Amino acid sequence: MKIAVLIREVVDLVEELSVEDGSLVRDYLMFRSSEFDDYAVQEALQLKDDGDTVDIFALDGNEIENLLYMAKARGADGLYKVVVDGHEVEQGLSSRATALAFSKALAEKGYDLLVTGVQGVDDIDGPVAGHLGQFMNLPSLNVIVKMEKSGDKLAVFKEYAGGLLGEYEIELPAVCGIQASQTPPSYIPVSKVRKVKSDASIEEITVSLDDLPLSPMNEFAVPESGSKAEMIGGDLSEQVAKVVELLSSNGVL
Amino acid sequence: MSILVVAETFQGEVLESTFELLALGKELADGLGQPLNALVIGNGISDKLGDFGHAGEVIVVEDGSLSGFVSDSWGQIVSSVAQSKGCSVVLLANSSQGWDYGASVAGKLNGQFLGFCGNVVVDGGNLKTSSQLFGGKLNVSSNNTAGCTVICCQPGIRAADQGKVAGGNVSKQDLGSFGVSSKITFKQIIEPSGEDIDITAQEVLVSIGRGIQDEGNIELAEELAEALGGAVSASRPIVDQGWLPKTRQVGKSGKTVKPKLYLALGISGAPEHVEGMRDGNLIIAVNTDENAPIFDVAAYGIVADILDFIPELTEAVNEKKGA
Amino acid sequence: MTAEDITREVFRNVHGGWKVLFYVFVVIETAIFLYGFIRLYKKYKKGKKDPINRIDKPISRLFKPFKGWDTYHQLQPGDRWTFIAHTAVVVGMILLFLGTVILTIETDFIRPIDKKFGTDLSFFWGTFYLIFSLIMELAGIAVIAGLIYLARRRRSGIDRLDYARKDGREQSETRKKWPGEDKIFLSFLFVTTMLGFILEGVRIVADKFPDFEAVSFIGLGLAHFFNLFLTPESAEVLYVVLWWTHFIITAVIVAFLPYTKAMHIVIDFISIATVDENSAKRLPKQDPAASAAGYNTINDFSWRDLVSLDACTKCGRCHVSCPAGTVGQPLSPRDLILDLRTHAATTLGTPEWTQRNQTNGNGSEQALIMVEDGQSPIILADTIWSCTTCRACVTHCPVGIEHVPLIVQMRRRMVEEGDIDAGIQGVLEKVGKYGNSFGKSNRMRTKWAKDAKLTIKDARKEEVEYLWFVGDFASFDARAIEDTQLLAKVFDQAGVNFGLLHDGEKTAGNDIRRVGEEGLFETLVEDNLASMEGATFSKIVTTDPHTLNTLRNEYPDFQSDFIEKPQESILHYTQLLWNLVESGKLQIKKKFSGTVTYHDPCYLGRYIQEYEAPRNLITALGFDLIDMPRCRENSFCCGAGGGMIWKEGETTGDRPANNRIEEALQLNVSKFVVSCPKDKVMFGDAVKVAGSDMEVVDITKLIFDALEINESPKE
């Protein structure tokens, strides 16, 4: 089976995000792997048997090379960096444009299975998996928590609310959007990544995106706190007493 | 030009989110001066359409093969209907289903896609949408202009009650007329294993998040739950650690609860969690971070360490009960 | 009677063929003895090269085993007599052995030379003999008395001498044989020494009580007793029989010495002489030439590691001082060493007498922890992942075993394989990404200063005297931040010229290294050194003793000149505060009263050996300081170190901090004083668990209150 995992960077939410003139202030932004892409890599690798390959395609980003090396240290095979002609990495790329870029990079490479994360933190444009399926005319199923081989097809489990799972069988080639992996991504020690860095190479693929449907203008704003909770002050015993009072007046006690 | 609401069906039921979409749809339809229609796909749902009065036409596509949601089938049917109805707006729920097929609809109709939408209003003949991104840290608004827009709406975008109106002109359409071909086969729904209490049936929930810090401290929450006659529930991180079973998870991929009392203890209030508990009757949140988003959804808030708070409250409650 | 008559006949009634037989036995006994040590040597040769230089300063090292004698690490008072008894046995046996050597020289060398060359070198008579006899007599008494004391002590059931393992694993056949082995060995020593006295008595009867035998007064006493039923003729016969018995027993002791616990007589000497004084304080770097990190099988162990495994005398000091084991977690440093030892002995060709029926099908190639399906692990993963690196085991071991570095080496391989606790993995990923274990943006590192409206110099921009390396917990943990803010104010009050690296500071990495992520540790060192390179300072002060240890003892390994005289110029804040109080730069205005206790942090106590500065501060504040029974070198770890505070998985057993608080509560003190931010966090929680209102307070807060700083709002 030829598997490709599509990964990208997202803005790291550890930093405070601020807005100026309706735009995201990019000065102190930190970037990290998209959490769900990590699960996608992990889930794809657990599917890998002898004779299968798992290649990683990463959309160009600030720290994307490290992510590629880490995926390789986990057991991936080929490493590819997808560069969008004329586009500056700092500007960020919407999820739909990202899907289009991937579709061009993957064209005619004959992958049986394309895997990516269910969503990114700024996917106003929709899921990469869904758009990718549309661009490449492949069936896509999203919010998947488990993949298994089923003869020459793929058995997948889709997560619904309340912890329910839907079991499906997909004919390949197809696109899967991953919500969670069966086993958590394992730890890759720094020494292993260093070793991979010295041995591995990343192939660059350049694509151009003239034909992307225009995205709507997006204006950013920090959400208003809206109706905030009434804060109960005082020392701990006073606060507890007030809560007991509330519980009594609300019929709980 | 018209507005289409795609109902969310699951296992032969029409979910509440559908009526939230209908309430919104009606608003937009009135604001844009366009007709509102609804599309219902599934199996065994034709007798559940009594409250679709807001919709002009209720198109029902019912078939045995549609008893389980399949992304590409839904995508093909919705696109076909949206196209034939000349839709300017298609409203979906931002759920495991909507998020799955919505993109293909936007693609087939050569339109736009808008996800995580928290609000839509009509502004001078155009739509102004607001989506919560970056884990709820930022709102992104957009002015939508030409073509068709597929909008995935977050739960609670409107009150479901306002979307329920008796009536609805039902017209059945045969699945065969769509020429659907799918490479995905639905097999079955699997329930989570294990016997456990149903947190949706509890009147009181003592809900814990990362602030509990250690598996050993969960005992403190259990004691409080016992004192209050309720049960312990949790946010996703606690369940992911394996400290509590999945059946206790409150949130988008867990359960939606509406208890009389919801104590959010050491929970930050990420949108995915809030989605599952915002309708609780009385929500009291305790967190060491005074800027935690949970305080936006709680009625009352306390800035404190839950490891201090919980045992004190347990003691006070037991005293009150004993008195 | 002439002086020449004052002697005893060597080989009395042992002639001709018997004498030859004697020498044959001596050769056999020596061969068995040598073979025993040769096979041990061969095993050690199989060991890898040790990353620490174990043979530098050879003269000083040769004296080490003797130097250790008077600083015999005592876990409780009252061990003094044991030390005396053990010394009596050892010194007594050495003297008796030397006696035999002297006799051998006289008999097998001097006398033949005299005979052949007509010289008169023979000395075993007259005054020499009398002094010799007296010394032998006293030596024999020492041995007997010592053995009686030690045997009684054993019988009285001391905790640390209980060989039973407490981690829930099966008691092995080998382990069940140990008490028997001990008894046999001591009995043999006892019997053969008693026989020495009995032989004297019998000889004196046979010689009809010569006067000079008065020096052998025990023998003389026995002789009077034997005289009641022995005639000189029967005594003569009995003498030969007893002589052979004495010889055989002694020959057996000697021959089988290297096959039993008694090997410690030789091995301990080597172990102590090759000890690394900085073991655990300064861990060895990962060998870049090695194909994989750390230790996976016994073949990865160094020669010195293998020696140290054999050095263990099962004294149990490490076993009872380990905080993890004490609270029921599956770690006993003693059993770790003994399990490794048994495995090494049975797979590398040196099975001991108690291991003689033990088989190991998988050989030395078998993984110790990460075994294949169907194999049984030698060491459980939980065992090495319960260690807090508190160094109690290493400190208390009298024979130089270095448990902590072995544990870290085994962790290194597990980390490389990704086989680690989820919580620890999370922290490693956070440290790798953000430079701190809290997963916060490193730009937030000095938020505590902003929150307290403090402006602190950036050492990268302005020259300062002291670079304050604040550390993760003191910067990010809500329970520790308050003390950090107070400390800054105290420094200001004292006029200390200090600065921070601000967002240039990453976690110093002490516990990252001890968790086994050497690659990440190296990255942290590189980054911190680069930040420090860009800063101007002459001294460093740290909040956390862990930071102190790695900066002082390990960073110079990477860049020897990053600071001058690291041992003197890198201080803990309590050391700096005491200097300031002593020199008058800090004036204690308000005196406290009341009783308090102080907890010695592992890394300030055992690692840095600073026990006085914090105590001086506490008493200078006016408190009545009562030490807990387990204090100073014997302090009981809070349980946070070695990455244990990051672990998320379920732990068997209790937490060390709870045990420690129980100890403190016995003293009925109002305050539990700490000097480490992690201690503040761990004990703060433990006190809540205990339901006590004893206050856990950092020294900084006490000092701050006592200074009565006038905090007028700044313009």
mmCIF file with all atom_site columns, C-alpha atoms in Angstrom, chain C residues 12 25 42 59 82 113 132 222 234 250 260 295 339 393 433 435 546 553 688:
data_model
loop_
_atom_site.group_PDB
_atom_site.id
_atom_site.type_symbol
_atom_site.label_atom_id
_atom_site.label_alt_id
_atom_site.label_comp_id
_atom_site.label_asym_id
_atom_site.label_entity_id
_atom_site.label_seq_id
_atom_site.pdbx_PDB_ins_code
_atom_site.Cartn_x
_atom_site.Cartn_y
_atom_site.Cartn_z
_atom_site.occupancy
_atom_site.B_iso_or_equiv
_atom_site.pdbx_formal_charge
_atom_site.auth_seq_id
_atom_site.auth_comp_id
_atom_site.auth_asym_id
_atom_site.auth_atom_id
_atom_site.pdbx_PDB_model_num
ATOM 1  C CA . ARG C 1 12  ? 54.300 -30.715 64.867 1.00 0.00 ? 12  ARG C CA 1
ATOM 2  C CA . PHE C 1 25  ? 46.219 -29.123 49.762 1.00 0.00 ? 25  PHE C CA 1
ATOM 3  C CA . LYS C 1 42  ? 37.727 -12.342 33.116 1.00 0.00 ? 42  LYS C CA 1
ATOM 4  C CA . ILE C 1 59  ? 47.979 6.758   45.436 1.00 0.00 ? 59  ILE C CA 1
ATOM 5  C CA . THR C 1 82  ? 28.787 -2.683  64.884 1.00 0.00 ? 82  THR C CA 1
ATOM 6  C CA . ILE C 1 113 ? 68.136 -20.701 53.666 1.00 0.00 ? 113 ILE C CA 1
ATOM 7  C CA . PHE C 1 132 ? 53.870 -12.613 68.142 1.00 0.00 ? 132 PHE C CA 1
ATOM 8  C CA . LEU C 1 222 ? 41.660 -23.829 78.159 1.00 0.00 ? 222 LEU C CA 1
ATOM 9  C CA . SER C 1 234 ? 46.468 -38.049 74.295 1.00 0.00 ? 234 SER C CA 1
ATOM 10 C CA . THR C 1 250 ? 40.715 -22.493 56.865 1.00 0.00 ? 250 THR C CA 1
ATOM 11 C CA . THR C 1 260 ? 30.696 -16.501 48.105 1.00 0.00 ? 260 THR C CA 1
ATOM 12 C CA . TYR C 1 295 ? 22.328 0.148   28.854 1.00 0.00 ? 295 TYR C CA 1
ATOM 13 C CA . ASP C 1 339 ? 19.253 -8.832  40.503 1.00 0.00 ? 339 ASP C CA 1
ATOM 14 C CA . CYS C 1 393 ? 21.631 4.909   48.147 1.00 0.00 ? 393 CYS C CA 1
ATOM 15 C CA . LYS C 1 433 ? 9.518  22.891  22.037 1.00 0.00 ? 433 LYS C CA 1
ATOM 16 C CA . GLY C 1 435 ? 12.425 25.291  26.809 1.00 0.00 ? 435 GLY C CA 1
ATOM 17 C CA . HIS C 1 546 ? 18.663 20.878  40.996 1.00 0.00 ? 546 HIS C CA 1
ATOM 18 C CA . ASN C 1 553 ? 28.930 19.844  38.271 1.00 0.00 ? 553 ASN C CA 1
ATOM 19 C CA . LYS C 1 688 ? -3.305 18.991  52.807 1.00 0.00 ? 688 LYS C CA 1
#
